[in-house]
Coordinates of C-alpha atoms in Angstrom, one line a residue:
Chain A
M1 CA -29.8 0.2 -38.4
S2 CA -26.2 1.4 -38.7
V3 CA -24.1 -0.2 -41.4
H4 CA -20.5 0.8 -41.8
S5 CA -19.2 1.4 -45.2
K6 CA -15.7 0.1 -46.2
L7 CA -14.8 3.6 -47.0
E8 CA -15.4 5.2 -43.6
K9 CA -12.0 4.5 -42.2
F10 CA -10.4 6.2 -45.2
E11 CA -12.2 9.5 -44.7
D12 CA -9.6 12.3 -44.3
N13 CA -7.1 9.5 -43.8
W14 CA -4.6 8.8 -46.5
R15 CA -1.6 6.9 -45.1
T16 CA 1.4 6.5 -47.3
S17 CA 5.1 5.9 -47.2
M18 CA 5.6 7.2 -50.8
G19 CA 6.2 10.8 -49.9
G20 CA 4.6 14.2 -49.4
W21 CA 5.0 17.9 -49.0
F22 CA 5.3 19.5 -45.6
P23 CA 4.3 23.1 -46.5
G24 CA 7.0 25.6 -45.7
D25 CA 9.3 22.9 -44.5
K26 CA 10.4 19.9 -46.6
V27 CA 9.5 17.4 -49.3
V28 CA 10.0 13.7 -48.8
L29 CA 10.2 11.0 -51.4
R30 CA 10.3 7.3 -50.4
G31 CA 11.8 8.3 -47.0
K32 CA 14.4 10.7 -48.4
D33 CA 14.5 14.4 -48.0
V34 CA 14.3 15.8 -51.5
F35 CA 16.2 19.0 -50.6
T36 CA 19.1 17.3 -48.9
E37 CA 19.3 13.7 -49.9
V38 CA 18.3 13.5 -53.6
N39 CA 18.9 17.1 -54.6
H40 CA 22.0 16.3 -56.7
S41 CA 20.3 13.5 -58.6
S42 CA 19.8 13.9 -62.4
W43 CA 16.1 14.2 -63.3
M44 CA 16.2 10.7 -64.7
E45 CA 17.7 9.3 -61.5
Y46 CA 15.0 11.1 -59.6
L47 CA 12.3 9.6 -61.9
L48 CA 13.8 6.1 -61.5
F49 CA 13.9 6.4 -57.7
A50 CA 10.3 7.9 -57.6
T51 CA 9.0 5.2 -59.9
T52 CA 10.8 2.1 -58.7
G53 CA 12.7 3.0 -55.5
K54 CA 15.9 2.0 -57.2
E55 CA 19.0 4.2 -56.9
S56 CA 21.1 3.5 -60.0
P57 CA 22.8 6.1 -62.1
K58 CA 23.6 3.3 -64.6
I59 CA 19.9 2.3 -65.1
A60 CA 19.0 6.0 -65.3
R61 CA 21.6 6.6 -68.0
L62 CA 20.4 3.6 -69.9
M63 CA 16.8 4.8 -69.7
E64 CA 17.9 8.3 -70.8
G65 CA 19.5 6.7 -73.8
M66 CA 16.3 4.9 -74.6
W67 CA 14.4 8.2 -74.4
V68 CA 16.8 9.9 -76.8
I69 CA 17.4 7.1 -79.3
C70 CA 14.1 5.2 -79.3
T71 CA 11.1 7.3 -78.4
S72 CA 11.5 10.9 -79.4
F73 CA 11.5 11.1 -83.2
P74 CA 10.5 14.7 -84.1
D75 CA 8.3 13.7 -87.0
P76 CA 4.8 15.0 -87.1
R77 CA 3.5 12.2 -89.2
I78 CA 4.0 9.7 -86.4
W79 CA 0.6 9.4 -84.8
N80 CA 1.3 10.5 -81.3
N81 CA 3.4 13.4 -82.5
R82 CA 0.7 14.3 -85.1
V83 CA -1.6 15.1 -82.2
S84 CA 0.8 17.7 -81.0
A85 CA 1.3 19.1 -84.5
L86 CA -2.5 19.3 -84.9
A87 CA -2.7 21.1 -81.5
G88 CA -0.1 23.6 -82.8
T89 CA -1.8 24.2 -86.1
A90 CA -5.1 24.6 -84.3
R91 CA -3.5 27.0 -81.8
S92 CA -4.1 24.9 -78.7
T93 CA -1.5 24.9 -75.8
G94 CA 1.7 23.0 -75.3
A95 CA 0.6 21.3 -72.2
L96 CA -2.6 20.1 -73.8
A97 CA -0.6 18.9 -76.9
S98 CA 1.9 17.0 -74.7
A99 CA -0.8 15.5 -72.5
A100 CA -2.7 14.2 -75.5
S101 CA 0.4 12.9 -77.2
V102 CA 1.5 11.1 -74.1
A103 CA -2.0 9.6 -73.7
V104 CA -2.0 8.5 -77.4
T105 CA 1.3 6.8 -76.9
E106 CA -0.4 4.1 -75.0
A107 CA -1.0 2.4 -78.3
T108 CA -1.1 -1.2 -79.6
L109 CA 1.1 -0.8 -82.7
Y110 CA 3.8 1.1 -81.0
G111 CA 4.5 2.8 -77.6
L112 CA 3.5 1.6 -74.2
K113 CA 1.6 -1.6 -74.9
P114 CA 4.5 -3.2 -76.7
I115 CA 6.9 -1.8 -74.1
K116 CA 5.0 -3.5 -71.3
G117 CA 4.0 -6.5 -73.3
A118 CA 7.5 -7.2 -74.6
T119 CA 9.0 -7.2 -71.0
D120 CA 6.1 -9.4 -69.8
F121 CA 6.7 -11.8 -72.7
L122 CA 10.5 -12.1 -72.0
Y123 CA 9.9 -12.9 -68.3
R124 CA 7.2 -15.5 -69.2
A125 CA 9.3 -17.0 -71.9
D126 CA 12.3 -17.2 -69.7
Q127 CA 10.3 -19.0 -67.0
R128 CA 8.9 -21.5 -69.5
L129 CA 12.4 -22.2 -70.9
R130 CA 13.5 -23.0 -67.4
E131 CA 10.6 -25.3 -67.1
G132 CA 11.8 -27.2 -70.1
E133 CA 9.8 -25.9 -73.0
S134 CA 11.5 -25.1 -76.3
L135 CA 11.6 -21.5 -77.6
E136 CA 9.6 -22.7 -80.6
Q137 CA 6.9 -24.1 -78.4
I138 CA 6.7 -20.8 -76.4
I139 CA 6.6 -18.6 -79.5
K140 CA 4.0 -20.7 -81.2
S141 CA 1.7 -20.8 -78.2
E142 CA 2.0 -17.0 -77.8
L143 CA 1.1 -16.6 -81.5
K144 CA -1.8 -19.0 -81.1
Q145 CA -3.2 -17.3 -78.1
H146 CA -2.5 -13.7 -78.9
R147 CA -1.8 -13.7 -82.7
S148 CA 1.2 -11.5 -82.1
V149 CA 4.3 -11.2 -79.9
Y150 CA 4.9 -7.8 -78.5
G151 CA 8.3 -6.5 -79.5
Y152 CA 8.4 -8.1 -82.9
G153 CA 7.2 -6.8 -86.3
R154 CA 6.6 -3.1 -87.1
P155 CA 4.2 -1.0 -89.1
I156 CA 5.4 1.1 -92.1
V157 CA 8.8 -0.7 -92.3
E158 CA 10.1 -4.1 -91.5
G159 CA 13.4 -3.5 -89.8
D160 CA 14.1 -1.2 -86.9
E161 CA 16.9 1.3 -87.3
R162 CA 17.1 1.9 -83.6
V163 CA 18.3 -1.6 -82.6
K164 CA 22.0 -1.1 -83.4
P165 CA 22.4 2.5 -82.0
M166 CA 20.6 1.4 -78.8
M167 CA 22.8 -1.7 -78.3
D168 CA 25.9 0.5 -79.0
F169 CA 24.7 2.9 -76.3
A170 CA 23.9 0.2 -73.9
R171 CA 27.4 -1.2 -74.2
S172 CA 28.8 2.2 -73.7
V173 CA 27.2 2.6 -70.4
G174 CA 28.1 -0.9 -69.2
C175 CA 24.8 -2.6 -69.9
D176 CA 26.0 -5.5 -72.1
A177 CA 23.5 -8.1 -73.3
G178 CA 22.5 -10.3 -70.5
R179 CA 20.2 -13.3 -70.4
Y180 CA 17.0 -11.4 -71.3
T181 CA 18.6 -9.4 -74.1
K182 CA 20.0 -12.5 -75.6
L183 CA 16.6 -14.2 -75.4
A184 CA 15.0 -11.1 -77.1
F185 CA 17.3 -11.6 -80.1
E186 CA 16.9 -15.3 -80.2
V187 CA 13.1 -14.8 -80.4
G188 CA 13.8 -12.3 -83.2
D189 CA 15.9 -14.8 -85.1
Y190 CA 13.2 -17.3 -84.9
L191 CA 10.4 -15.0 -86.0
S192 CA 12.3 -13.4 -88.8
A193 CA 13.1 -16.8 -90.2
S194 CA 9.4 -17.9 -89.9
R195 CA 6.7 -17.3 -92.5
L196 CA 5.7 -14.2 -90.5
K197 CA 9.1 -12.5 -91.2
Y198 CA 8.7 -10.4 -88.0
Q199 CA 11.9 -8.7 -87.1
I200 CA 12.8 -7.6 -83.6
N201 CA 11.8 -4.0 -82.8
I202 CA 13.1 -1.7 -80.3
A203 CA 10.5 -2.6 -77.6
A204 CA 11.9 -6.1 -77.3
V205 CA 15.5 -4.8 -77.3
C206 CA 14.8 -2.3 -74.5
A207 CA 12.7 -4.8 -72.6
G208 CA 15.6 -7.2 -72.7
L209 CA 18.1 -4.6 -71.5
L210 CA 15.9 -3.5 -68.7
A211 CA 14.9 -7.0 -67.6
D212 CA 18.6 -7.6 -67.4
Q213 CA 18.7 -4.8 -64.9
D214 CA 15.9 -6.5 -62.9
L215 CA 13.1 -4.1 -64.0
R216 CA 9.6 -5.5 -64.1
P217 CA 7.1 -4.8 -67.0
I218 CA 5.3 -2.2 -64.8
D219 CA 8.6 -0.5 -64.1
F220 CA 9.5 -0.2 -67.8
Y221 CA 6.0 1.0 -68.6
N222 CA 6.0 3.7 -65.8
L223 CA 9.4 4.9 -66.7
M224 CA 8.6 5.3 -70.4
I225 CA 5.3 7.1 -70.2
L226 CA 6.9 10.5 -70.5
G227 CA 9.6 9.3 -72.9
F228 CA 7.8 10.3 -76.0
S229 CA 7.2 13.9 -75.0
A230 CA 10.5 15.2 -76.4
G231 CA 9.4 14.0 -79.9
A232 CA 6.0 15.6 -79.6
M233 CA 7.0 19.0 -78.4
P234 CA 9.1 20.1 -81.4
C235 CA 6.1 19.0 -83.6
F236 CA 3.9 21.3 -81.6
I237 CA 6.3 24.2 -81.7
D238 CA 6.9 23.8 -85.5
A239 CA 3.2 23.8 -86.3
L240 CA 2.6 26.7 -83.9
Q241 CA 5.3 28.8 -85.7
Q242 CA 3.8 28.2 -89.1
Q243 CA 0.6 29.6 -90.6
E244 CA -2.5 28.5 -88.5
G245 CA -4.4 25.6 -89.9
C246 CA -1.7 24.7 -92.5
F247 CA -0.6 21.3 -91.1
F248 CA -1.5 18.8 -93.8
P249 CA -4.9 20.4 -94.6
L250 CA -7.6 18.1 -96.1
R251 CA -9.9 19.1 -98.9
T252 CA -13.3 17.5 -98.9
S253 CA -12.3 15.1 -101.7
R254 CA -9.8 13.5 -99.4
L255 CA -12.8 11.8 -97.7
N256 CA -13.4 8.5 -99.4
Y257 CA -17.1 7.8 -98.6
T258 CA -17.7 4.1 -98.5
G259 CA -21.3 4.2 -97.2
G260 CA -24.4 3.7 -99.2
E261 CA -25.6 6.2 -101.9
E262 CA -29.2 6.2 -100.7
V263 CA -30.3 9.6 -99.4
K264 CA -32.5 9.1 -96.3
H265 CA -35.0 11.4 -94.6
W266 CA -35.3 11.5 -90.9
R267 CA -38.7 10.2 -89.6
V268 CA -40.1 12.7 -87.2
Chain B
M1 CA -10.8 20.6 -111.2
S2 CA -10.5 18.3 -108.2
K3 CA -7.0 17.0 -107.5
K4 CA -6.4 13.3 -107.0
F5 CA -4.7 12.1 -103.9
S6 CA -3.4 8.6 -103.3
E7 CA -3.9 8.9 -99.5
V8 CA -7.4 9.4 -98.4
I9 CA -9.6 9.0 -95.2
S10 CA -12.1 6.2 -95.8
S11 CA -15.4 6.5 -93.9
R12 CA -18.7 4.9 -94.3
I13 CA -20.2 7.4 -91.8
W14 CA -19.4 10.8 -93.3
C15 CA -19.6 12.3 -96.8
E16 CA -18.9 15.9 -97.8
T17 CA -19.5 18.0 -100.9
P18 CA -17.2 21.0 -101.4
E19 CA -18.3 24.6 -101.7
L20 CA -17.9 25.8 -105.3
D21 CA -15.4 28.4 -104.2
N22 CA -13.4 26.4 -101.7
P23 CA -12.4 22.7 -101.8
F24 CA -11.5 22.9 -98.1
A25 CA -15.0 23.8 -97.0
A26 CA -18.1 21.5 -97.1
S27 CA -21.3 22.8 -98.6
S28 CA -23.1 19.7 -97.4
C29 CA -22.4 17.0 -94.9
V30 CA -24.1 13.6 -95.1
C31 CA -24.1 11.3 -92.0
C32 CA -25.0 7.7 -92.6
G33 CA -27.3 8.8 -95.5
Y34 CA -28.9 11.8 -93.7
D35 CA -28.2 15.4 -94.6
V36 CA -26.9 16.9 -91.4
Y37 CA -27.6 20.6 -91.8
N38 CA -30.7 20.3 -94.1
D39 CA -32.5 17.4 -92.3
L40 CA -31.0 16.3 -88.9
L41 CA -30.5 19.8 -87.6
K42 CA -34.2 20.5 -88.0
N43 CA -35.7 17.1 -87.2
A44 CA -33.4 15.0 -85.0
R45 CA -33.0 15.1 -81.2
Y46 CA -29.5 15.2 -80.0
S47 CA -29.6 11.8 -78.4
D48 CA -31.0 10.3 -81.6
Y49 CA -28.2 11.9 -83.6
L50 CA -25.7 10.3 -81.1
Y51 CA -27.4 6.9 -81.7
L52 CA -27.2 7.5 -85.5
L53 CA -23.5 8.3 -85.2
F54 CA -22.7 5.1 -83.4
K55 CA -25.2 2.7 -84.9
H56 CA -25.6 4.3 -88.4
K57 CA -29.4 4.1 -88.3
Q58 CA -32.3 6.0 -86.8
P59 CA -33.3 4.5 -83.4
S60 CA -36.7 3.1 -82.8
A61 CA -38.9 4.9 -80.2
E62 CA -37.8 2.4 -77.5
Q63 CA -34.1 2.7 -78.4
S64 CA -34.5 6.5 -78.4
A65 CA -36.0 6.5 -75.0
L66 CA -33.3 4.2 -73.6
L67 CA -30.5 6.3 -74.8
E68 CA -32.2 9.5 -73.7
G69 CA -32.8 8.1 -70.3
L70 CA -29.2 6.8 -70.0
A71 CA -27.8 10.1 -71.1
I72 CA -29.7 12.0 -68.4
A73 CA -28.8 9.5 -65.8
L74 CA -25.1 9.7 -66.6
A75 CA -24.8 13.4 -67.5
N76 CA -23.7 14.5 -64.0
P77 CA -22.2 11.9 -61.7
G78 CA -22.0 14.6 -59.0
P79 CA -19.0 16.3 -57.3
R80 CA -18.1 13.2 -55.3
D81 CA -17.4 11.1 -58.3
H82 CA -13.8 10.4 -59.1
S83 CA -13.9 11.8 -62.6
V84 CA -15.7 15.0 -61.5
R85 CA -13.3 15.5 -58.7
A86 CA -10.5 15.3 -61.3
A87 CA -12.1 18.0 -63.3
M88 CA -12.7 20.1 -60.2
S89 CA -9.0 19.7 -59.3
A90 CA -8.2 21.3 -62.6
G91 CA -10.8 24.1 -62.0
V92 CA -9.6 25.1 -58.5
G93 CA -6.0 25.5 -59.7
G94 CA -7.1 27.7 -62.7
S95 CA -6.1 25.1 -65.3
T96 CA -7.3 25.1 -68.8
H97 CA -10.9 24.1 -69.4
A98 CA -9.8 21.4 -71.8
S99 CA -7.5 20.0 -69.1
A100 CA -10.5 19.7 -66.8
L101 CA -12.2 17.5 -69.3
I102 CA -9.0 15.6 -70.1
A103 CA -8.7 14.9 -66.4
A104 CA -12.3 13.7 -66.2
L105 CA -11.8 11.4 -69.1
A106 CA -8.6 10.0 -67.7
V107 CA -10.0 9.3 -64.3
G108 CA -13.4 8.3 -65.6
A109 CA -11.8 5.8 -68.0
G110 CA -10.9 3.2 -65.4
N111 CA -12.1 -0.1 -64.0
L112 CA -13.8 1.3 -61.0
G113 CA -17.1 3.0 -62.1
G114 CA -15.4 4.1 -65.3
A115 CA -15.6 3.4 -69.0
R116 CA -13.3 0.5 -68.9
E117 CA -15.6 -1.2 -66.5
V118 CA -18.4 -0.7 -68.9
F119 CA -16.3 -2.2 -71.7
T120 CA -15.6 -5.3 -69.6
A121 CA -19.2 -5.5 -68.4
L122 CA -20.3 -5.4 -72.1
E123 CA -18.0 -8.4 -72.7
Y124 CA -19.8 -10.2 -69.9
W125 CA -23.2 -9.4 -71.4
Q126 CA -22.0 -10.6 -74.8
H127 CA -20.9 -13.9 -73.3
C128 CA -23.5 -14.5 -70.6
H129 CA -26.6 -12.8 -72.2
T130 CA -29.4 -13.5 -69.7
D131 CA -28.1 -16.8 -68.5
L132 CA -27.8 -16.6 -64.7
D133 CA -25.6 -19.7 -64.5
K134 CA -23.1 -18.1 -66.9
W135 CA -23.0 -14.9 -64.9
Q136 CA -22.4 -16.8 -61.8
Q137 CA -19.5 -18.7 -63.5
W138 CA -17.8 -15.7 -65.0
I139 CA -18.1 -13.6 -61.8
A140 CA -16.6 -16.5 -59.8
D141 CA -13.9 -17.3 -62.4
P142 CA -13.3 -14.2 -64.6
P143 CA -11.7 -14.7 -68.0
Q144 CA -7.9 -14.2 -68.0
L145 CA -6.0 -12.4 -70.7
G146 CA -2.9 -14.5 -70.3
R147 CA -0.4 -11.7 -70.6
E148 CA 0.0 -8.3 -69.0
D149 CA -1.9 -5.4 -70.4
I150 CA -1.8 -1.6 -69.8
W151 CA -5.1 -2.1 -68.0
H152 CA -5.0 -3.6 -64.6
P153 CA -7.1 -6.7 -64.1
M154 CA -10.6 -6.0 -62.7
E155 CA -10.6 -6.2 -58.9
H156 CA -14.4 -6.7 -58.7
A157 CA -17.2 -8.0 -60.8
P158 CA -17.7 -5.4 -63.7
G159 CA -20.9 -3.4 -63.3
F160 CA -21.0 -3.7 -59.5
D161 CA -19.7 -1.4 -56.8
P162 CA -17.1 -3.1 -54.6
N163 CA -17.5 -0.3 -52.0
G164 CA -21.3 -0.4 -52.0
I165 CA -23.6 -1.9 -49.4
S166 CA -27.0 -2.0 -51.1
C167 CA -28.0 -0.9 -54.5
P168 CA -28.4 2.9 -54.4
T169 CA -31.8 4.3 -55.0
P170 CA -30.8 6.3 -58.1
V171 CA -29.4 3.2 -59.7
K172 CA -32.7 1.4 -59.0
Q173 CA -34.7 4.3 -60.2
T174 CA -32.8 4.5 -63.4
L175 CA -33.2 0.8 -64.1
A176 CA -36.9 1.0 -63.3
H177 CA -37.4 3.9 -65.7
L178 CA -35.4 2.3 -68.5
V179 CA -37.5 -0.9 -68.0
E180 CA -40.6 1.1 -68.3
V181 CA -39.7 3.0 -71.5
G182 CA -37.4 0.5 -73.2
N183 CA -39.4 -2.6 -73.8
S184 CA -36.3 -4.5 -73.2
E185 CA -36.1 -8.2 -72.2
T186 CA -32.5 -7.6 -71.1
L187 CA -33.4 -4.9 -68.7
R188 CA -36.4 -6.7 -67.4
W189 CA -34.2 -9.7 -66.7
L190 CA -31.6 -7.5 -65.0
Q191 CA -34.2 -5.9 -62.8
A192 CA -35.6 -9.3 -61.9
C193 CA -32.3 -11.0 -61.3
R194 CA -30.5 -8.0 -59.7
T195 CA -30.3 -9.3 -56.2
Q196 CA -29.1 -12.7 -57.3
L197 CA -26.4 -11.1 -59.4
E198 CA -25.4 -8.9 -56.5
D199 CA -25.1 -12.0 -54.4
F200 CA -22.7 -13.5 -57.0
A201 CA -20.7 -10.3 -57.1
G202 CA -20.8 -9.7 -53.4
C203 CA -21.7 -6.1 -53.9
P204 CA -24.5 -4.0 -55.4
L205 CA -25.3 -3.1 -59.0
A206 CA -23.7 0.2 -60.1
F207 CA -24.5 2.8 -62.8
S208 CA -21.8 1.2 -64.9
G209 CA -23.7 -2.0 -64.8
V210 CA -26.9 -0.4 -65.8
A211 CA -25.1 1.5 -68.6
A212 CA -23.6 -1.8 -69.8
A213 CA -27.0 -3.5 -69.9
V214 CA -28.6 -0.6 -71.8
L215 CA -25.8 -0.4 -74.3
Y216 CA -25.9 -4.2 -74.8
E217 CA -29.6 -3.9 -75.5
L218 CA -28.8 -1.1 -78.0
E219 CA -26.3 -3.5 -79.7
F220 CA -23.3 -1.5 -78.8
L221 CA -19.9 -3.2 -79.1
P222 CA -17.7 -2.9 -75.9
Q223 CA -15.5 -0.3 -77.5
E224 CA -18.5 1.8 -78.6
A225 CA -20.0 1.5 -75.1
E226 CA -16.7 2.6 -73.6
M227 CA -16.6 5.7 -75.8
L228 CA -20.2 6.7 -75.3
F229 CA -19.9 6.3 -71.5
L230 CA -16.9 8.6 -71.5
L231 CA -18.9 11.2 -73.6
L232 CA -22.1 11.0 -71.6
R233 CA -20.5 11.8 -68.2
L234 CA -18.6 14.9 -69.3
P235 CA -21.3 17.6 -68.7
G236 CA -21.1 17.1 -65.0
A237 CA -17.3 17.3 -65.0
A238 CA -17.5 20.5 -67.0
I239 CA -20.0 22.4 -64.9
H240 CA -18.5 21.4 -61.5
S241 CA -15.1 22.3 -62.7
L242 CA -16.3 25.7 -63.7
E243 CA -18.2 26.1 -60.4
Q244 CA -15.0 25.3 -58.3
E245 CA -12.9 27.6 -60.5
R246 CA -15.3 30.4 -59.6
L247 CA -15.4 29.5 -55.9
G248 CA -11.6 29.2 -55.7
W249 CA -9.2 26.8 -53.9
R250 CA -9.8 28.1 -50.4
K251 CA -13.3 26.6 -50.5
Y252 CA -12.2 23.3 -51.9
P253 CA -10.9 20.4 -49.7
F254 CA -7.1 20.1 -49.5
F255 CA -7.3 17.4 -46.9
G256 CA -4.8 19.3 -44.9
D257 CA -5.2 17.1 -41.8
G258 CA -5.9 13.8 -43.6
F259 CA -2.5 13.1 -45.0
K260 CA -0.2 10.9 -42.9
L261 CA 3.3 10.0 -44.0
T262 CA 4.1 6.7 -42.3
S263 CA 7.9 6.5 -42.7

């Protein structure tokens, strides 16, 4: 009996309109010749086009500002950067350090989950407002269901020093606060006055700014994945240039053992 | 004299005693109450030590046999597996060996045959246990998160292969072996109800489904199961990557004629 797998028609057959390399000839991205049609794009414009299909120097510039102001703090104590610093002190390679730091950036407390989550929340909240719910109802139901609202509250410190410089930059490139940005701050006002005292953090600000530019949660997520790399790389280089193994070394007494005192013997 | 530090790493798994001449070197390491280099090294099997690390206790004979069997079944998914292909893609290009494993982890982490599928399948086991009606209900109407996540929603019932036709022989052989050695009501139930579950899912049981069932039986949490599944499949990625590195890119498919740009 012959049974055909669903996979058979895909064997040696990948069809795409996204783009490709024609060896020795040309490169095509979303229907455009890379060497002749997008060769003068900035790298961020290229990334925006590759990721979303949008051609917008303004959005690319806004995104670039986010990368500089919001996501690339060169501090090796920050967890994603710390991975690169550890790679440097352990004498690993820069690419491995960067790859690991980028992967670690897909975190819950910071980075990519709040970035995607905050954009998603603003779109959902806006929709529910249009359907007649109050902002208070929306926020309370979000907290009830998820116990948090992405884009609000922050570990280590309460306020977010990036909010003002980012808004200043956004205005400077012609991205004034639109509907979603205003909504982001209104949510922040509500939560900071609540018993939770959550203040708006940069994820909600950027989510609002990009939603106002018609970017979806997945767009913001895709565009920000590499945005943390410029913070990680200096941490790697710094650790690499110092004595090997000297990045915050830990003596054995820095381990606080909280397990039982009983010494056991393995049953053979 | 030992310095006091306000910031420490708390762990109920691992305890160290310093060497007399160096506070930065351990003279003994105790894992969950067992001396690693004076006891486990001499007496424990590797898979039992893995169990100890995750569950903080020595496994029973049946638990040991289950994990040992699962580890062998998963150790090499073979060169057609997505995660192994990722590692080989690192190998043929002469990438770092760490990148080959990072590639295997990244690809093998997903919802299709990967560690996230095992995570989700474990959640199904925790909710449905061995209640066939609950399985039918959850497969037909999967739980919704209610907001977007970095993980895409599952596109098929977790633990089953949406591209499969019938349950592959190695999956059935693995399940049969684990039923034989594990004395597990869960696995006996899975073996007995497999075809009904496959009817609910519309596709056959996969290795991810067997792994989830074994790890549920071993009382792993979803996140523990996800981690262990990632670990257990790395040996195959490593050796196939090394093999293709040695053979070179000319002997590795580039799909030169299979790529078609449609516009």
